Amino acid sequence: MGASGTVLRECKFYGCLVPRLYNQARPHEALAMETPAWVYEPSPRLYPGREPEVEYPDAMRVLRVKSQACFRWKKHDVFLSEVWWGEPIGLLPVDERFFDLYFAHLHLAQFDSKTCTLWPLPHGRGHKDKNKNLPDKEKLSGMGPV
């Protein structure tokens, strides 16, 4: 264990020394021969820590994607994707059977409520359809930083 103890001490020494040397003592040509610690300025923007909850218009039915990457529709689990786990999704009625499925402003798929299946968007329709199916006064909130 003598050799590994030496290596551990060296790692602790260099792990502390190298970042300090690089950031506080060694000048950088790209920084006009200043050190990174000298030119660093913290951002004036506050980090929110968590994105605000997505808001959907009243015309949409809002459901939450559960832990199995599914949302619940009339006692049936409909698989969507692990990507949306825990997120609210919006279902905008097209007619009595079909819904357009959204996450925020992203049109993800079409949902057939009779067969509980998801259908891809028709060819030529992008995933960002700019809420063109929504009434003008009921646009979705954005997900951008504050």
PDB file of C-alpha atoms in Angstrom:
ATOM      1  CA  MET A   1       0.000   0.000   0.000  1.00  0.00           C
ATOM      2  CA  GLY A   2       3.050   2.260   0.170  1.00  0.00           C
ATOM      3  CA  ALA A   3       3.122   2.978  -3.587  1.00  0.00           C
ATOM      4  CA  SER A   4      -0.618   3.616  -3.840  1.00  0.00           C
ATOM      5  CA  GLY A   5      -0.410   5.942  -0.817  1.00  0.00           C
ATOM      6  CA  THR A   6       2.248   7.968  -2.627  1.00  0.00           C
ATOM      7  CA  VAL A   7       0.085   8.172  -5.740  1.00  0.00           C
ATOM      8  CA  LEU A   8      -2.873   9.297  -3.640  1.00  0.00           C
ATOM      9  CA  ARG A   9      -0.810  12.033  -1.986  1.00  0.00           C
ATOM     10  CA  GLU A  10       0.450  13.177  -5.412  1.00  0.00           C
ATOM     11  CA  CYS A  11      -3.105  13.271  -6.782  1.00  0.00           C
ATOM     12  CA  LYS A  12      -4.255  15.353  -3.830  1.00  0.00           C
ATOM     13  CA  PHE A  13      -1.274  17.682  -4.228  1.00  0.00           C
ATOM     14  CA  TYR A  14      -1.581  18.109  -7.998  1.00  0.00           C
ATOM     15  CA  GLY A  15      -5.369  18.112  -7.872  1.00  0.00           C
ATOM     16  CA  CYS A  16      -5.104  21.199  -5.705  1.00  0.00           C
ATOM     17  CA  LEU A  17      -2.019  22.719  -7.294  1.00  0.00           C
ATOM     18  CA  VAL A  18      -2.767  22.439 -11.023  1.00  0.00           C
ATOM     19  CA  PRO A  19      -6.128  24.285 -11.049  1.00  0.00           C
ATOM     20  CA  ARG A  20      -4.684  26.980  -8.782  1.00  0.00           C
ATOM     21  CA  LEU A  21      -1.620  27.337 -11.016  1.00  0.00           C
ATOM     22  CA  TYR A  22      -3.733  27.362 -14.185  1.00  0.00           C
ATOM     23  CA  ASN A  23      -6.368  29.828 -12.938  1.00  0.00           C
ATOM     24  CA  GLN A  24      -4.473  32.105 -10.568  1.00  0.00           C
ATOM     25  CA  ALA A  25      -0.755  32.122 -11.424  1.00  0.00           C
ATOM     26  CA  ARG A  26      -0.250  31.269 -15.092  1.00  0.00           C
ATOM     27  CA  PRO A  27      -0.990  34.126 -17.557  1.00  0.00           C
ATOM     28  CA  HIS A  28      -2.867  33.277 -20.764  1.00  0.00           C
ATOM     29  CA  GLU A  29      -2.114  34.753 -24.141  1.00  0.00           C
ATOM     30  CA  ALA A  30      -5.815  34.684 -25.080  1.00  0.00           C
ATOM     31  CA  LEU A  31      -6.560  36.846 -22.021  1.00  0.00           C
ATOM     32  CA  ALA A  32      -3.946  39.522 -22.846  1.00  0.00           C
ATOM     33  CA  MET A  33      -1.501  37.776 -20.490  1.00  0.00           C
ATOM     34  CA  GLU A  34      -3.877  37.968 -17.534  1.00  0.00           C
ATOM     35  CA  THR A  35      -4.929  34.993 -15.405  1.00  0.00           C
ATOM     36  CA  PRO A  36      -8.453  33.533 -15.647  1.00  0.00           C
ATOM     37  CA  ALA A  37      -9.066  34.420 -11.994  1.00  0.00           C
ATOM     38  CA  TRP A  38      -8.200  38.070 -12.720  1.00  0.00           C
ATOM     39  CA  VAL A  39     -10.637  38.476 -15.652  1.00  0.00           C
ATOM     40  CA  TYR A  40     -13.485  36.312 -14.302  1.00  0.00           C
ATOM     41  CA  GLU A  41     -16.746  38.136 -13.595  1.00  0.00           C
ATOM     42  CA  PRO A  42     -19.796  36.362 -12.195  1.00  0.00           C
ATOM     43  CA  SER A  43     -22.897  36.600 -14.338  1.00  0.00           C
ATOM     44  CA  PRO A  44     -25.328  39.369 -13.339  1.00  0.00           C
ATOM     45  CA  ARG A  45     -28.240  37.038 -14.184  1.00  0.00           C
ATOM     46  CA  LEU A  46     -29.583  34.921 -11.360  1.00  0.00           C
ATOM     47  CA  TYR A  47     -29.835  31.196 -11.988  1.00  0.00           C
ATOM     48  CA  PRO A  48     -33.478  30.220 -11.394  1.00  0.00           C
ATOM     49  CA  GLY A  49     -32.570  26.706 -10.244  1.00  0.00           C
ATOM     50  CA  ARG A  50     -35.700  25.322 -11.878  1.00  0.00           C
ATOM     51  CA  GLU A  51     -37.559  26.217 -15.040  1.00  0.00           C
ATOM     52  CA  PRO A  52     -41.043  27.643 -14.507  1.00  0.00           C
ATOM     53  CA  GLU A  53     -43.930  25.217 -14.996  1.00  0.00           C
ATOM     54  CA  VAL A  54     -45.306  25.093 -18.524  1.00  0.00           C
ATOM     55  CA  GLU A  55     -48.699  26.779 -18.836  1.00  0.00           C
ATOM     56  CA  TYR A  56     -51.322  25.570 -21.274  1.00  0.00           C
ATOM     57  CA  PRO A  57     -54.460  27.332 -22.520  1.00  0.00           C
ATOM     58  CA  ASP A  58     -57.865  26.360 -21.139  1.00  0.00           C
ATOM     59  CA  ALA A  59     -58.729  24.682 -24.472  1.00  0.00           C
ATOM     60  CA  MET A  60     -56.183  21.935 -23.724  1.00  0.00           C
ATOM     61  CA  ARG A  61     -56.502  18.974 -21.441  1.00  0.00           C
ATOM     62  CA  VAL A  62     -53.311  18.793 -19.352  1.00  0.00           C
ATOM     63  CA  LEU A  63     -51.907  15.431 -18.244  1.00  0.00           C
ATOM     64  CA  ARG A  64     -48.617  14.529 -16.573  1.00  0.00           C
ATOM     65  CA  VAL A  65     -46.273  11.872 -17.980  1.00  0.00           C
ATOM     66  CA  LYS A  66     -45.845   9.226 -15.278  1.00  0.00           C
ATOM     67  CA  SER A  67     -42.741   7.325 -14.158  1.00  0.00           C
ATOM     68  CA  GLN A  68     -43.166   4.608 -16.780  1.00  0.00           C
ATOM     69  CA  ALA A  69     -43.009   7.269 -19.540  1.00  0.00           C
ATOM     70  CA  CYS A  70     -46.780   6.965 -20.013  1.00  0.00           C
ATOM     71  CA  PHE A  71     -49.740   9.235 -19.575  1.00  0.00           C
ATOM     72  CA  ARG A  72     -53.086   7.937 -18.358  1.00  0.00           C
ATOM     73  CA  TRP A  73     -56.134   8.046 -20.641  1.00  0.00           C
ATOM     74  CA  LYS A  74     -59.407   6.510 -19.422  1.00  0.00           C
ATOM     75  CA  LYS A  75     -57.753   3.676 -17.420  1.00  0.00           C
ATOM     76  CA  HIS A  76     -55.154   3.019 -20.154  1.00  0.00           C
ATOM     77  CA  ASP A  77     -51.446   3.825 -20.035  1.00  0.00           C
ATOM     78  CA  VAL A  78     -50.250   5.403 -23.282  1.00  0.00           C
ATOM     79  CA  PHE A  79     -46.488   5.248 -23.805  1.00  0.00           C
ATOM     80  CA  LEU A  80     -44.961   8.555 -24.890  1.00  0.00           C
ATOM     81  CA  SER A  81     -41.237   8.694 -24.042  1.00  0.00           C
ATOM     82  CA  GLU A  82     -38.874   8.743 -21.077  1.00  0.00           C
ATOM     83  CA  VAL A  83     -37.871  12.221 -22.252  1.00  0.00           C
ATOM     84  CA  TRP A  84     -41.170  13.661 -20.969  1.00  0.00           C
ATOM     85  CA  TRP A  85     -41.143  11.775 -17.640  1.00  0.00           C
ATOM     86  CA  GLY A  86     -42.695  14.001 -14.961  1.00  0.00           C
ATOM     87  CA  GLU A  87     -43.604  16.774 -17.409  1.00  0.00           C
ATOM     88  CA  PRO A  88     -47.085  18.118 -18.168  1.00  0.00           C
ATOM     89  CA  ILE A  89     -48.313  17.611 -21.722  1.00  0.00           C
ATOM     90  CA  GLY A  90     -51.257  19.279 -23.418  1.00  0.00           C
ATOM     91  CA  LEU A  91     -53.916  17.600 -25.544  1.00  0.00           C
ATOM     92  CA  LEU A  92     -55.722  19.953 -27.914  1.00  0.00           C
ATOM     93  CA  PRO A  93     -58.971  18.462 -29.302  1.00  0.00           C
ATOM     94  CA  VAL A  94     -59.171  18.232 -33.088  1.00  0.00           C
ATOM     95  CA  ASP A  95     -62.519  16.431 -33.041  1.00  0.00           C
ATOM     96  CA  GLU A  96     -64.281  13.952 -30.737  1.00  0.00           C
ATOM     97  CA  ARG A  97     -61.651  11.263 -31.354  1.00  0.00           C
ATOM     98  CA  PHE A  98     -58.328  12.933 -32.191  1.00  0.00           C
ATOM     99  CA  PHE A  99     -56.087  15.291 -30.219  1.00  0.00           C
ATOM    100  CA  ASP A 100     -52.900  17.174 -31.039  1.00  0.00           C
ATOM    101  CA  LEU A 101     -50.326  16.389 -28.351  1.00  0.00           C
ATOM    102  CA  TYR A 102     -48.025  19.229 -27.223  1.00  0.00           C
ATOM    103  CA  PHE A 103     -45.214  19.912 -24.814  1.00  0.00           C
ATOM    104  CA  ALA A 104     -45.160  23.698 -24.404  1.00  0.00           C
ATOM    105  CA  HIS A 105     -45.107  24.989 -28.017  1.00  0.00           C
ATOM    106  CA  LEU A 106     -43.791  21.706 -29.503  1.00  0.00           C
ATOM    107  CA  HIS A 107     -46.341  19.698 -31.433  1.00  0.00           C
ATOM    108  CA  LEU A 108     -45.210  16.144 -30.659  1.00  0.00           C
ATOM    109  CA  ALA A 109     -47.808  13.838 -32.196  1.00  0.00           C
ATOM    110  CA  GLN A 110     -51.460  13.167 -32.851  1.00  0.00           C
ATOM    111  CA  PHE A 111     -53.363  11.069 -30.327  1.00  0.00           C
ATOM    112  CA  ASP A 112     -56.216   8.707 -31.222  1.00  0.00           C
ATOM    113  CA  SER A 113     -58.322   8.522 -28.068  1.00  0.00           C
ATOM    114  CA  LYS A 114     -60.369   5.569 -29.350  1.00  0.00           C
ATOM    115  CA  THR A 115     -57.408   3.225 -29.868  1.00  0.00           C
ATOM    116  CA  CYS A 116     -55.064   4.980 -27.385  1.00  0.00           C
ATOM    117  CA  THR A 117     -52.327   5.244 -30.003  1.00  0.00           C
ATOM    118  CA  LEU A 118     -49.984   8.047 -30.980  1.00  0.00           C
ATOM    119  CA  TRP A 119     -49.459   8.930 -34.622  1.00  0.00           C
ATOM    120  CA  PRO A 120     -46.501  10.822 -36.057  1.00  0.00           C
ATOM    121  CA  LEU A 121     -47.140  14.257 -37.477  1.00  0.00           C
ATOM    122  CA  PRO A 122     -48.044  14.384 -41.173  1.00  0.00           C
ATOM    123  CA  HIS A 123     -45.069  14.772 -43.496  1.00  0.00           C
ATOM    124  CA  GLY A 124     -44.037  18.370 -44.034  1.00  0.00           C
ATOM    125  CA  ARG A 125     -45.336  19.599 -40.682  1.00  0.00           C
ATOM    126  CA  GLY A 126     -42.472  20.591 -38.442  1.00  0.00           C
ATOM    127  CA  HIS A 127     -42.405  19.943 -34.720  1.00  0.00           C
ATOM    128  CA  LYS A 128     -42.651  23.681 -34.100  1.00  0.00           C
ATOM    129  CA  ASP A 129     -45.934  24.665 -35.662  1.00  0.00           C
ATOM    130  CA  LYS A 130     -46.069  27.988 -33.783  1.00  0.00           C
ATOM    131  CA  ASN A 131     -49.400  27.119 -32.134  1.00  0.00           C
ATOM    132  CA  LYS A 132     -51.268  27.658 -35.368  1.00  0.00           C
ATOM    133  CA  ASN A 133     -54.139  25.466 -34.132  1.00  0.00           C
ATOM    134  CA  LEU A 134     -54.598  27.516 -30.974  1.00  0.00           C
ATOM    135  CA  PRO A 135     -56.828  30.563 -30.685  1.00  0.00           C
ATOM    136  CA  ASP A 136     -54.804  33.808 -30.937  1.00  0.00           C
ATOM    137  CA  LYS A 137     -55.412  34.815 -27.327  1.00  0.00           C
ATOM    138  CA  GLU A 138     -54.335  31.446 -25.929  1.00  0.00           C
ATOM    139  CA  LYS A 139     -50.690  31.001 -26.880  1.00  0.00           C
ATOM    140  CA  LEU A 140     -48.492  28.700 -24.834  1.00  0.00           C
ATOM    141  CA  SER A 141     -45.780  29.956 -22.513  1.00  0.00           C
ATOM    142  CA  GLY A 142     -42.186  29.756 -23.653  1.00  0.00           C
ATOM    143  CA  MET A 143     -39.504  27.757 -21.913  1.00  0.00           C
ATOM    144  CA  GLY A 144     -36.708  30.311 -22.256  1.00  0.00           C
ATOM    145  CA  PRO A 145     -34.616  31.623 -19.392  1.00  0.00           C
ATOM    146  CA  VAL A 146     -35.913  34.472 -17.275  1.00  0.00           C
TER     147      VAL A 146
END
